[in-house]
PDB file of C-alpha atoms in Angstrom:
ATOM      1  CA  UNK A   1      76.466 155.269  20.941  1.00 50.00           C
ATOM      2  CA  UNK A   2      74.740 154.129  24.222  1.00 52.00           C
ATOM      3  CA  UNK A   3      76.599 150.880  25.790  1.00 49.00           C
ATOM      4  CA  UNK A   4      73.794 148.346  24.969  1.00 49.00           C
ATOM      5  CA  UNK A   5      73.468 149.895  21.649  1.00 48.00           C
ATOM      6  CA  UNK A   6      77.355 149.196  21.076  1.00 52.00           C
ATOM      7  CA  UNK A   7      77.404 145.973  22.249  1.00 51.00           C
ATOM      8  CA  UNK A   8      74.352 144.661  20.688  1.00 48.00           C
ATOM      9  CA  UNK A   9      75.886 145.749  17.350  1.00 48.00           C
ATOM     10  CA  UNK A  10      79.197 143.646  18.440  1.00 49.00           C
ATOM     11  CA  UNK A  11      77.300 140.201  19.089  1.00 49.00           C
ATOM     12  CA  UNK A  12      75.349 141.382  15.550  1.00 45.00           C
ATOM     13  CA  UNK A  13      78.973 141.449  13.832  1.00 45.00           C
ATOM     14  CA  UNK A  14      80.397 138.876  15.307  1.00 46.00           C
ATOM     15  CA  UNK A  15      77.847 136.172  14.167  1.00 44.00           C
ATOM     16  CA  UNK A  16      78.255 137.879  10.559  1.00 41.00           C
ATOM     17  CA  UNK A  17      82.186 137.265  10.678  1.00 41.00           C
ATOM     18  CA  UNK A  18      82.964 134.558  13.085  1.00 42.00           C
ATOM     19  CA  UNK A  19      82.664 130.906  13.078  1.00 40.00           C
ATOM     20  CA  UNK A  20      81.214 128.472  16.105  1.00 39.00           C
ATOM     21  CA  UNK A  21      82.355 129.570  19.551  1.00 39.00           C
ATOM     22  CA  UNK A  22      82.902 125.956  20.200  1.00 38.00           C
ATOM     23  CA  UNK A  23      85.685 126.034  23.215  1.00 44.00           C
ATOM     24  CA  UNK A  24      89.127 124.839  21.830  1.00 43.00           C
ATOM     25  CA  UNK A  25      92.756 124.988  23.171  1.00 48.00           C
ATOM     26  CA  UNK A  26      94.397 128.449  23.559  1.00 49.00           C
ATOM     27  CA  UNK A  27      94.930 129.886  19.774  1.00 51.00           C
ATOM     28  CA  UNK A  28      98.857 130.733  19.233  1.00 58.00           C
ATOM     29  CA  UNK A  29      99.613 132.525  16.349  1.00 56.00           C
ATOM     30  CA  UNK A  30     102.180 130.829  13.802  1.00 62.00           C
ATOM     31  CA  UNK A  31     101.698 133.151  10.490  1.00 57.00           C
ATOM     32  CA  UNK A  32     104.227 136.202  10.346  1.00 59.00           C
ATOM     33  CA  UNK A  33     103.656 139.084   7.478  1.00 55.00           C
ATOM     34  CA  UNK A  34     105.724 140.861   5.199  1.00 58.00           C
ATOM     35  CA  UNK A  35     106.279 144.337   6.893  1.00 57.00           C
ATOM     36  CA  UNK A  36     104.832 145.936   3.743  1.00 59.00           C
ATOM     37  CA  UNK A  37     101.201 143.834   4.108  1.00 59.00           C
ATOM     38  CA  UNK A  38     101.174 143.818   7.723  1.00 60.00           C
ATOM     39  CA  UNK A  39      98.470 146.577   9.432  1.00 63.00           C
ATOM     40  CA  UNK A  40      97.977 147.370  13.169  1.00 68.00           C
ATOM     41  CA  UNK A  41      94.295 147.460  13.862  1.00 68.00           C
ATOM     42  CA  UNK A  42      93.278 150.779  15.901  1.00 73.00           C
ATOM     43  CA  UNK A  43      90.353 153.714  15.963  1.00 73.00           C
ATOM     44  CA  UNK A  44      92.481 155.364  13.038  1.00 77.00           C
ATOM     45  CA  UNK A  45      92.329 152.552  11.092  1.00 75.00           C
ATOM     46  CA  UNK A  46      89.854 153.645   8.225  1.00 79.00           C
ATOM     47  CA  UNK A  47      86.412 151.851   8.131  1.00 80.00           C
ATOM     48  CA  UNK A  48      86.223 148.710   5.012  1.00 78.00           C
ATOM     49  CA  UNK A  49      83.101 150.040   3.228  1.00 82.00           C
ATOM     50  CA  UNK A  50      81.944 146.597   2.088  1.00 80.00           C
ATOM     51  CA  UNK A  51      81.837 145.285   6.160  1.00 77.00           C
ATOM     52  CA  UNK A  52      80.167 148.497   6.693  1.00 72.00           C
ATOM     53  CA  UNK A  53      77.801 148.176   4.453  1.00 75.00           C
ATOM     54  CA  UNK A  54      76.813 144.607   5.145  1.00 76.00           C
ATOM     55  CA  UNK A  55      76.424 145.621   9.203  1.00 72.00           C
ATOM     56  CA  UNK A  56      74.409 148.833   8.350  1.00 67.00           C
ATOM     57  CA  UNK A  57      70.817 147.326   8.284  1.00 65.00           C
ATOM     58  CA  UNK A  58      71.025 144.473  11.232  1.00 64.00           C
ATOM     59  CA  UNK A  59      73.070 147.869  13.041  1.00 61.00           C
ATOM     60  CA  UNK A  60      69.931 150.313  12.070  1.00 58.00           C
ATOM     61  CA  UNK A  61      67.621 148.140  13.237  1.00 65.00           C
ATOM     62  CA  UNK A  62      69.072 147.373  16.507  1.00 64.00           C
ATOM     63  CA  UNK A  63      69.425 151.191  16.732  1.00 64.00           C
ATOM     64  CA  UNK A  64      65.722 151.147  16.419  1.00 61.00           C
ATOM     65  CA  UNK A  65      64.946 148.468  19.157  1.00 74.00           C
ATOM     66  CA  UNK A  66      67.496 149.749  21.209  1.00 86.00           C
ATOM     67  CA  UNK A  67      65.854 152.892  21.475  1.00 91.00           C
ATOM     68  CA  UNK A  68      62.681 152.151  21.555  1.00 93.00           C
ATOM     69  CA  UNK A  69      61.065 154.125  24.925  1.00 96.00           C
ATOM     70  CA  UNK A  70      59.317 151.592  27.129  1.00 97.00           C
ATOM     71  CA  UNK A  71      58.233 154.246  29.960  1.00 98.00           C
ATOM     72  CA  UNK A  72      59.679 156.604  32.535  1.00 98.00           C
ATOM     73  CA  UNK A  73      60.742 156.670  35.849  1.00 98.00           C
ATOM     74  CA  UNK A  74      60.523 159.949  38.083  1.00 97.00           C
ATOM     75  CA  UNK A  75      63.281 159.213  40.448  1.00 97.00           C
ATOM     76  CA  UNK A  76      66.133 156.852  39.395  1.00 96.00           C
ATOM     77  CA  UNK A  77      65.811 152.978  40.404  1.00 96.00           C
ATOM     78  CA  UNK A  78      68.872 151.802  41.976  1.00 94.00           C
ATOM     79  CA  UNK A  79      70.419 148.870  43.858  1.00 91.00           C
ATOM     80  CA  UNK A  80      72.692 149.533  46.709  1.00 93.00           C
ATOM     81  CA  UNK A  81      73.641 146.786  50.127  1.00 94.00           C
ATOM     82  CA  UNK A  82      70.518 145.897  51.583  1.00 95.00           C
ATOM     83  CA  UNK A  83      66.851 146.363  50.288  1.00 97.00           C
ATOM     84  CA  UNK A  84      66.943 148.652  47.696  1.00 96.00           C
ATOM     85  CA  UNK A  85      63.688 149.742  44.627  1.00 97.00           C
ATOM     86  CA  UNK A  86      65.814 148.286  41.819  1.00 97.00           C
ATOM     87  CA  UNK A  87      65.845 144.933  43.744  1.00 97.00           C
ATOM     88  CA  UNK A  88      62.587 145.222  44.976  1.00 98.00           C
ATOM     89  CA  UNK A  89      61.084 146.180  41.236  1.00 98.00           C
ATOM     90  CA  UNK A  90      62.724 143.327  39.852  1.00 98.00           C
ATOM     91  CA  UNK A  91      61.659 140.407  42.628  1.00 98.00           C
ATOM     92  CA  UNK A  92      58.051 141.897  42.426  1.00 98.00           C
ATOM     93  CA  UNK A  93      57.684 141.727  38.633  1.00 98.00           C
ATOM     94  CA  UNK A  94      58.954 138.288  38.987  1.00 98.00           C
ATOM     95  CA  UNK A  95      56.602 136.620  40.884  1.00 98.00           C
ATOM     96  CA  UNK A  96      53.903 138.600  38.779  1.00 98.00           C
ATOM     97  CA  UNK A  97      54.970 137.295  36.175  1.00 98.00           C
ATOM     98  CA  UNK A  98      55.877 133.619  37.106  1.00 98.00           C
ATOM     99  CA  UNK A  99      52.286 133.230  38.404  1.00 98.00           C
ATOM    100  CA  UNK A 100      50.613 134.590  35.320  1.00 98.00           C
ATOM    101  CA  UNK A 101      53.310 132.085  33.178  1.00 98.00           C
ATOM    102  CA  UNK A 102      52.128 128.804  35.670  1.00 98.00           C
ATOM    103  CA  UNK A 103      48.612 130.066  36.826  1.00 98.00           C
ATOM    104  CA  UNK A 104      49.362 129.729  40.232  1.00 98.00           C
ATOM    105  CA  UNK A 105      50.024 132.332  43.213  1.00 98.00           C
ATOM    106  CA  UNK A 106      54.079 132.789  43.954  1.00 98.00           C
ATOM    107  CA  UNK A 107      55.132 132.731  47.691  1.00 98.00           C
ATOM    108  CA  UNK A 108      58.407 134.295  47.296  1.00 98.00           C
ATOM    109  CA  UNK A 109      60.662 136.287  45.144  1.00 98.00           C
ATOM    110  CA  UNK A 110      64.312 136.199  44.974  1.00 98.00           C
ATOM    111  CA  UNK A 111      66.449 139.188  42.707  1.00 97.00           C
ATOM    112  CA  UNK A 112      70.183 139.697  44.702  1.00 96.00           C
ATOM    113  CA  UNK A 113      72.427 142.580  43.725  1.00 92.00           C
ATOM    114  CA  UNK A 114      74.842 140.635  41.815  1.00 90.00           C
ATOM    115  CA  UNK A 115      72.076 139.571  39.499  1.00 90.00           C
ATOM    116  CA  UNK A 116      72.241 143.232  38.278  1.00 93.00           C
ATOM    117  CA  UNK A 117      74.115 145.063  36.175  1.00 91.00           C
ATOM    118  CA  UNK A 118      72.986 148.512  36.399  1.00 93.00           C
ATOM    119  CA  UNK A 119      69.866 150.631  37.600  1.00 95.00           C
ATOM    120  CA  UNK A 120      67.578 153.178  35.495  1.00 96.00           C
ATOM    121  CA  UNK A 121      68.179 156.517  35.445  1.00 96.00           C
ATOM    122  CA  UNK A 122      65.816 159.106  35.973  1.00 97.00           C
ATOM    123  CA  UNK A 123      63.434 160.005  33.194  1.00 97.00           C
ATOM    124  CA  UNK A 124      62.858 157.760  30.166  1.00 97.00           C
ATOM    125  CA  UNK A 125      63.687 153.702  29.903  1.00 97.00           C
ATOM    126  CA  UNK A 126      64.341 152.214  26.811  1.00 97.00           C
ATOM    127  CA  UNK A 127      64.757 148.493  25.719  1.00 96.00           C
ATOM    128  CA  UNK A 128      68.305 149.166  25.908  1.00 95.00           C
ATOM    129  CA  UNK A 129      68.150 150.218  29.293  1.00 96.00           C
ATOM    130  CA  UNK A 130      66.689 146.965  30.207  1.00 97.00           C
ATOM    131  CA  UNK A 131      69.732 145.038  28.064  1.00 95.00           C
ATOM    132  CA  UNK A 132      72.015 146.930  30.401  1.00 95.00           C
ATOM    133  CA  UNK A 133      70.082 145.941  33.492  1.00 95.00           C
ATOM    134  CA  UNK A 134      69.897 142.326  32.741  1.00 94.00           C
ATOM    135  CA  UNK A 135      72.519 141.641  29.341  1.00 92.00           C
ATOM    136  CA  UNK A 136      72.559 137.688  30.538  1.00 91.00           C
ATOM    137  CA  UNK A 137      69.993 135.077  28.836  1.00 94.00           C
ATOM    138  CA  UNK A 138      68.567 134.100  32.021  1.00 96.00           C
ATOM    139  CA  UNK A 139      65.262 132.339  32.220  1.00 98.00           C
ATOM    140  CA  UNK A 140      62.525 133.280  34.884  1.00 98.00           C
ATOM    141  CA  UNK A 141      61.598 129.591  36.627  1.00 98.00           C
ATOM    142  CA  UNK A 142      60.522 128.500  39.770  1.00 98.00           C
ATOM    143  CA  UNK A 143      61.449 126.281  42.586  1.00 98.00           C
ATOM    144  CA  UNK A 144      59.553 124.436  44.997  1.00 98.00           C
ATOM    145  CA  UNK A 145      61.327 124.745  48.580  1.00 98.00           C
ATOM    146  CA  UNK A 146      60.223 123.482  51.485  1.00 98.00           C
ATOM    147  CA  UNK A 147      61.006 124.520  54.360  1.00 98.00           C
ATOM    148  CA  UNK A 148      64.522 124.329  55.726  1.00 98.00           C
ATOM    149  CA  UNK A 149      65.557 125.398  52.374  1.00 98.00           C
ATOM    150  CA  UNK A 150      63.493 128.522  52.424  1.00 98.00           C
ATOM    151  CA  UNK A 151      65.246 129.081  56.129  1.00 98.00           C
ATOM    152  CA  UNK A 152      68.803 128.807  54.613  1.00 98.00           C
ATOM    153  CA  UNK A 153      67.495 131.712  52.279  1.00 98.00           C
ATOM    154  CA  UNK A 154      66.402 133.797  54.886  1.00 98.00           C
ATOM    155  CA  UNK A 155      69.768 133.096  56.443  1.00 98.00           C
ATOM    156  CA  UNK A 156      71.777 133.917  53.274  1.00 98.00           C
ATOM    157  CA  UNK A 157      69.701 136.857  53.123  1.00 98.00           C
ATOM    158  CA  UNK A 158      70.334 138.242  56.741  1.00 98.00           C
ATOM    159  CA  UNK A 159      73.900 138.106  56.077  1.00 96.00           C
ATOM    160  CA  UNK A 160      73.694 140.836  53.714  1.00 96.00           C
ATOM    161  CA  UNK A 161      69.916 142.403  54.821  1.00 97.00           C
ATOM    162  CA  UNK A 162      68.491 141.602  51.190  1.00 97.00           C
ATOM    163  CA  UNK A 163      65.044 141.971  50.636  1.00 98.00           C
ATOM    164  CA  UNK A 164      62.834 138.803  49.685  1.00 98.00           C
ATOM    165  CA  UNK A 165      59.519 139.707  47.714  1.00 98.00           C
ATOM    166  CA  UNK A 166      56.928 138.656  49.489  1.00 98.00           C
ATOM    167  CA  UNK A 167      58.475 138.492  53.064  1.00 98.00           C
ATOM    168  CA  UNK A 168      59.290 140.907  55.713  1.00 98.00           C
ATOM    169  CA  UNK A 169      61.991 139.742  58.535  1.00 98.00           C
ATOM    170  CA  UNK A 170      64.452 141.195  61.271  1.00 98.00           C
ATOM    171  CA  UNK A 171      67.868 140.867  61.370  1.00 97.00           C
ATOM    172  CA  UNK A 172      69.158 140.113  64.959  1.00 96.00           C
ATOM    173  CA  UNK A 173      72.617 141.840  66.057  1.00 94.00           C
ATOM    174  CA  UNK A 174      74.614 138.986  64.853  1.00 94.00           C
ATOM    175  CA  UNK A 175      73.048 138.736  61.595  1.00 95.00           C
ATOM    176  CA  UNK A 176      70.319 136.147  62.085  1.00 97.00           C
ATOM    177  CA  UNK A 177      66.680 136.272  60.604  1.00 98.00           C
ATOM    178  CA  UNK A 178      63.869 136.720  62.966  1.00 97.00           C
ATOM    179  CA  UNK A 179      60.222 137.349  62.815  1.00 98.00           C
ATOM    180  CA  UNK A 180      59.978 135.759  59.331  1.00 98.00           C
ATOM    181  CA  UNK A 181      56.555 136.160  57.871  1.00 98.00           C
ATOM    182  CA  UNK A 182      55.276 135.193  54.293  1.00 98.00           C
ATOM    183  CA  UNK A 183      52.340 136.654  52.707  1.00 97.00           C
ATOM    184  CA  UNK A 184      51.794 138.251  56.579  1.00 97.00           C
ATOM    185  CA  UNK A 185      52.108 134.704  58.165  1.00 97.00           C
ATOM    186  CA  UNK A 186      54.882 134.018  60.487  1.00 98.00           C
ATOM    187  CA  UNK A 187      57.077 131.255  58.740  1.00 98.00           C
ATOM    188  CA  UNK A 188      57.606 127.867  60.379  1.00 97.00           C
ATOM    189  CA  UNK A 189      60.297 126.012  58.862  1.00 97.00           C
ATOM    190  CA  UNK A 190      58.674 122.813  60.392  1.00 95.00           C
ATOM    191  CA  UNK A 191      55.416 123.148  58.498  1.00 95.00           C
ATOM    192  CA  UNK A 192      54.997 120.127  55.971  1.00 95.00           C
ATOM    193  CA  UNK A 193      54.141 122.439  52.756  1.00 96.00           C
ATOM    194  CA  UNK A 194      56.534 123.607  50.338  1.00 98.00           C
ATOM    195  CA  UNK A 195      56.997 127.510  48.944  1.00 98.00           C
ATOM    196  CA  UNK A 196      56.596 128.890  45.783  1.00 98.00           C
ATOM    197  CA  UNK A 197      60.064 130.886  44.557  1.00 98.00           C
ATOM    198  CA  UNK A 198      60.601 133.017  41.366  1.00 98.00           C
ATOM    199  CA  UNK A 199      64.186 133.291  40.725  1.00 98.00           C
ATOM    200  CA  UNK A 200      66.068 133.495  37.723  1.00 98.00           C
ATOM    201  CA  UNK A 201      67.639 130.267  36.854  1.00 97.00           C
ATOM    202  CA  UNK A 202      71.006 131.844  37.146  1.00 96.00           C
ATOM    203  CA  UNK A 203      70.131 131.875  41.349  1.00 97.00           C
ATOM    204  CA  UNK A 204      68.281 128.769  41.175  1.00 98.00           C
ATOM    205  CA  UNK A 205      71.714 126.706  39.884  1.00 96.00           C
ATOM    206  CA  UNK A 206      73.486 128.071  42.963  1.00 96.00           C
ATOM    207  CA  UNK A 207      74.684 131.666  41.090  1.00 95.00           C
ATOM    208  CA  UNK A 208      75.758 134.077  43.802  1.00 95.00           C
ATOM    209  CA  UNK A 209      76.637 131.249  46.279  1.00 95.00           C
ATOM    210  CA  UNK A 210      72.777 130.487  46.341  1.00 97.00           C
ATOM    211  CA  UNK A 211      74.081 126.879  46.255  1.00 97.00           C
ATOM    212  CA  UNK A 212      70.970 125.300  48.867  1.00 98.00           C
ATOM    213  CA  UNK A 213      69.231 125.630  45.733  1.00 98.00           C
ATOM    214  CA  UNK A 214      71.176 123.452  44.055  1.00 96.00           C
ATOM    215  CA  UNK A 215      69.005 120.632  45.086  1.00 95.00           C
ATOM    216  CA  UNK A 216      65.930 121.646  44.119  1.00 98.00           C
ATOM    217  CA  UNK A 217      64.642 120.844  40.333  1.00 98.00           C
ATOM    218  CA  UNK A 218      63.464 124.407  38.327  1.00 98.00           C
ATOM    219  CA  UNK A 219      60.275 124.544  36.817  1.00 98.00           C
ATOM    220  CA  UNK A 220      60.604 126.627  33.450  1.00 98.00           C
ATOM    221  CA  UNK A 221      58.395 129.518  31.955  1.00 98.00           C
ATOM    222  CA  UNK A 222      59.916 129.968  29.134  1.00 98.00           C
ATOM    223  CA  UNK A 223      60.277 133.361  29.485  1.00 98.00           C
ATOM    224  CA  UNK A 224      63.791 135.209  29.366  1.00 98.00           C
ATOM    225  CA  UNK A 225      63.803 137.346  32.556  1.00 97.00           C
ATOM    226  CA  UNK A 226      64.939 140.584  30.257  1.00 96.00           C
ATOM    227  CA  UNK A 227      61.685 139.807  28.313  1.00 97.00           C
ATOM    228  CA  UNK A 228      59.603 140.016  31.463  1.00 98.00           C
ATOM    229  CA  UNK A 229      61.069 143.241  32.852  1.00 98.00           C
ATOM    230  CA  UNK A 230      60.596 144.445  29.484  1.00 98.00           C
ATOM    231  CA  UNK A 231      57.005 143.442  29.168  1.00 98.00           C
ATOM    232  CA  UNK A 232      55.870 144.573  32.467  1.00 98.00           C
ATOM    233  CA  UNK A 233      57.733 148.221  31.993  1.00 98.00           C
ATOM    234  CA  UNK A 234      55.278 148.447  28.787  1.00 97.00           C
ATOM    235  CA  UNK A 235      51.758 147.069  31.108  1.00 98.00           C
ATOM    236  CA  UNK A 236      52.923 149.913  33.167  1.00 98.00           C
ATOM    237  CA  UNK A 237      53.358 152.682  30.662  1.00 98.00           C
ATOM    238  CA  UNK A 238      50.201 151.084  28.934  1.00 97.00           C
ATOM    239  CA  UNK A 239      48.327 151.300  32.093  1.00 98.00           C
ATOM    240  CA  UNK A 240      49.344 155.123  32.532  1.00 98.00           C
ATOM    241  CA  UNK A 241      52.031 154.505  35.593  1.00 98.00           C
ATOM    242  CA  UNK A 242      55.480 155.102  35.856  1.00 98.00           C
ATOM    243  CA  UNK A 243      58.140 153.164  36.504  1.00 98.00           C
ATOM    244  CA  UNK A 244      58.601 152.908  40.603  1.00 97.00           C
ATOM    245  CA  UNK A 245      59.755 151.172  43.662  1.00 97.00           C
ATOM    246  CA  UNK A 246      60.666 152.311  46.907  1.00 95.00           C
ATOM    247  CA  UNK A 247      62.576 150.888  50.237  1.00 96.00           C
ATOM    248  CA  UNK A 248      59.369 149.921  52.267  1.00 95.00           C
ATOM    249  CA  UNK A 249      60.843 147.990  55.349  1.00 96.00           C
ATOM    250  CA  UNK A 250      61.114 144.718  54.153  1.00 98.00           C
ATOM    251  CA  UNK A 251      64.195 143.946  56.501  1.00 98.00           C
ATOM    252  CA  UNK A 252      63.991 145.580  59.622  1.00 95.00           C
ATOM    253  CA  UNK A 253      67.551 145.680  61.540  1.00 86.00           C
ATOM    254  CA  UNK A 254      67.962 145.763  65.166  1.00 71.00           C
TER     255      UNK A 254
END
């Protein structure tokens, strides 16, 4: 069983047999059994038919969603340090998306490596490809930055020579942004106007010691960012592409 399939059938049988995950003080176990009642639980330990059979049709129809094929991808998509097509895809699709969601144009995009959990392999993508990719709950939102908050990004970014969707920039030889345009514009962070970001509100709470953003207040979409990869995977496939990205210079390093 693929990974997403098994854990999506975990979450499925734990809200059949659990109670609230409320948080409460460490549990310590007080009960002792007879040696004659007492069972270690293990992979030999023979399946209960009745729990089986309550799991089987919320488990065979997440098989079915699991598996569902969403499109394909010729060449694998896959993050590594630096700009990289997973990273890329996923900032791009974001500020698609994000625009369509609040009808208006998105300056910037902002995916980092941490904020994935695995690429896609070659050939074809399935809805559980895209739970392993992104398995958090994250919404898709945007902030409104102005400007020396969109420089401290740009400076974050340097550090590690991640892309931005939407912006090219140099890295000097002690890791400093230079030659930061937007949209093809060079970027002055003493213009009065604020920038449009799409960033998942994991990033936008200060996730991935984004914390500058801390100070700015999201504006929602609504719209899980696993739904929105998702979605724009099946445009794609609709639209008879595949699924692609590429390294295109977005950081130049000196």
């Amino acid at each position: 069983m693929q990974p997403a399939l098994r854990r999506a059938t975990t979450w499925l049988a734990a809200a059949l047999l659990t109670t609230s995950a409320c948080q409460r003080a460490a549990y310590a176990p007080t009960a002792h059994f007879a040696p004659t009642t007492s069972q270690v639980v293990g992979k030999t330990q023979a399946e209960d038919p009745a729990v089986a059979a309550l799991i089987a049709p919320y488990h065979d129809k997440v098989t079915a969603q699991m598996t569902e094929v969403l499109g394909t991808a010729p060449a694998p998509l896959t993050k590594a340090p630096g700009e990289n097509p997973l990273s890329n895809f996923v900032a791009d699709l974001q500020r698609a998306r994000a625009s369509a969601e609040l009808k208006q144009p998105m300056d910037l995009g902002v995916m980092t490596n941490g904020g994935l959990r695995a690429g896609f392999a070659a050939g074809p993508v399935t809805l559980g490809s895209v739970f392993e990719l992104m398995p958090f709950e994250n919404e898709l939102v945007v902030l409104d930055a102005p400007g020396p908050v969109v420089q401290q990004l740009f400076d974050y970014a340097a550090h590690i020579k991640m892309a931005v969707s939407g912006a090219t920039y140099s890295v000097t030889f002690d890791g400093m942004p230079k030659d930061i345009r937007i949209g093809g514009k060079p970027f002055d962070v003493n213009e009065n106007r604020t920038y449009t970001i799409a960033i998942s509100d994991y990033l936008a709470t200060g996730g991935d010691n984004l914390s500058f953003f801390k100070t700015l207040t999201p504006r929602h979409t609504n719209v899980l960012l696993r739904t929105a990869i998702a979605d724009h995977i099946r445009a794609l496939t609709k639209a008879g592409q595949p699924i692609t990205a590429r390294v295109e210079g977005r950081v130049k390093a000196n």
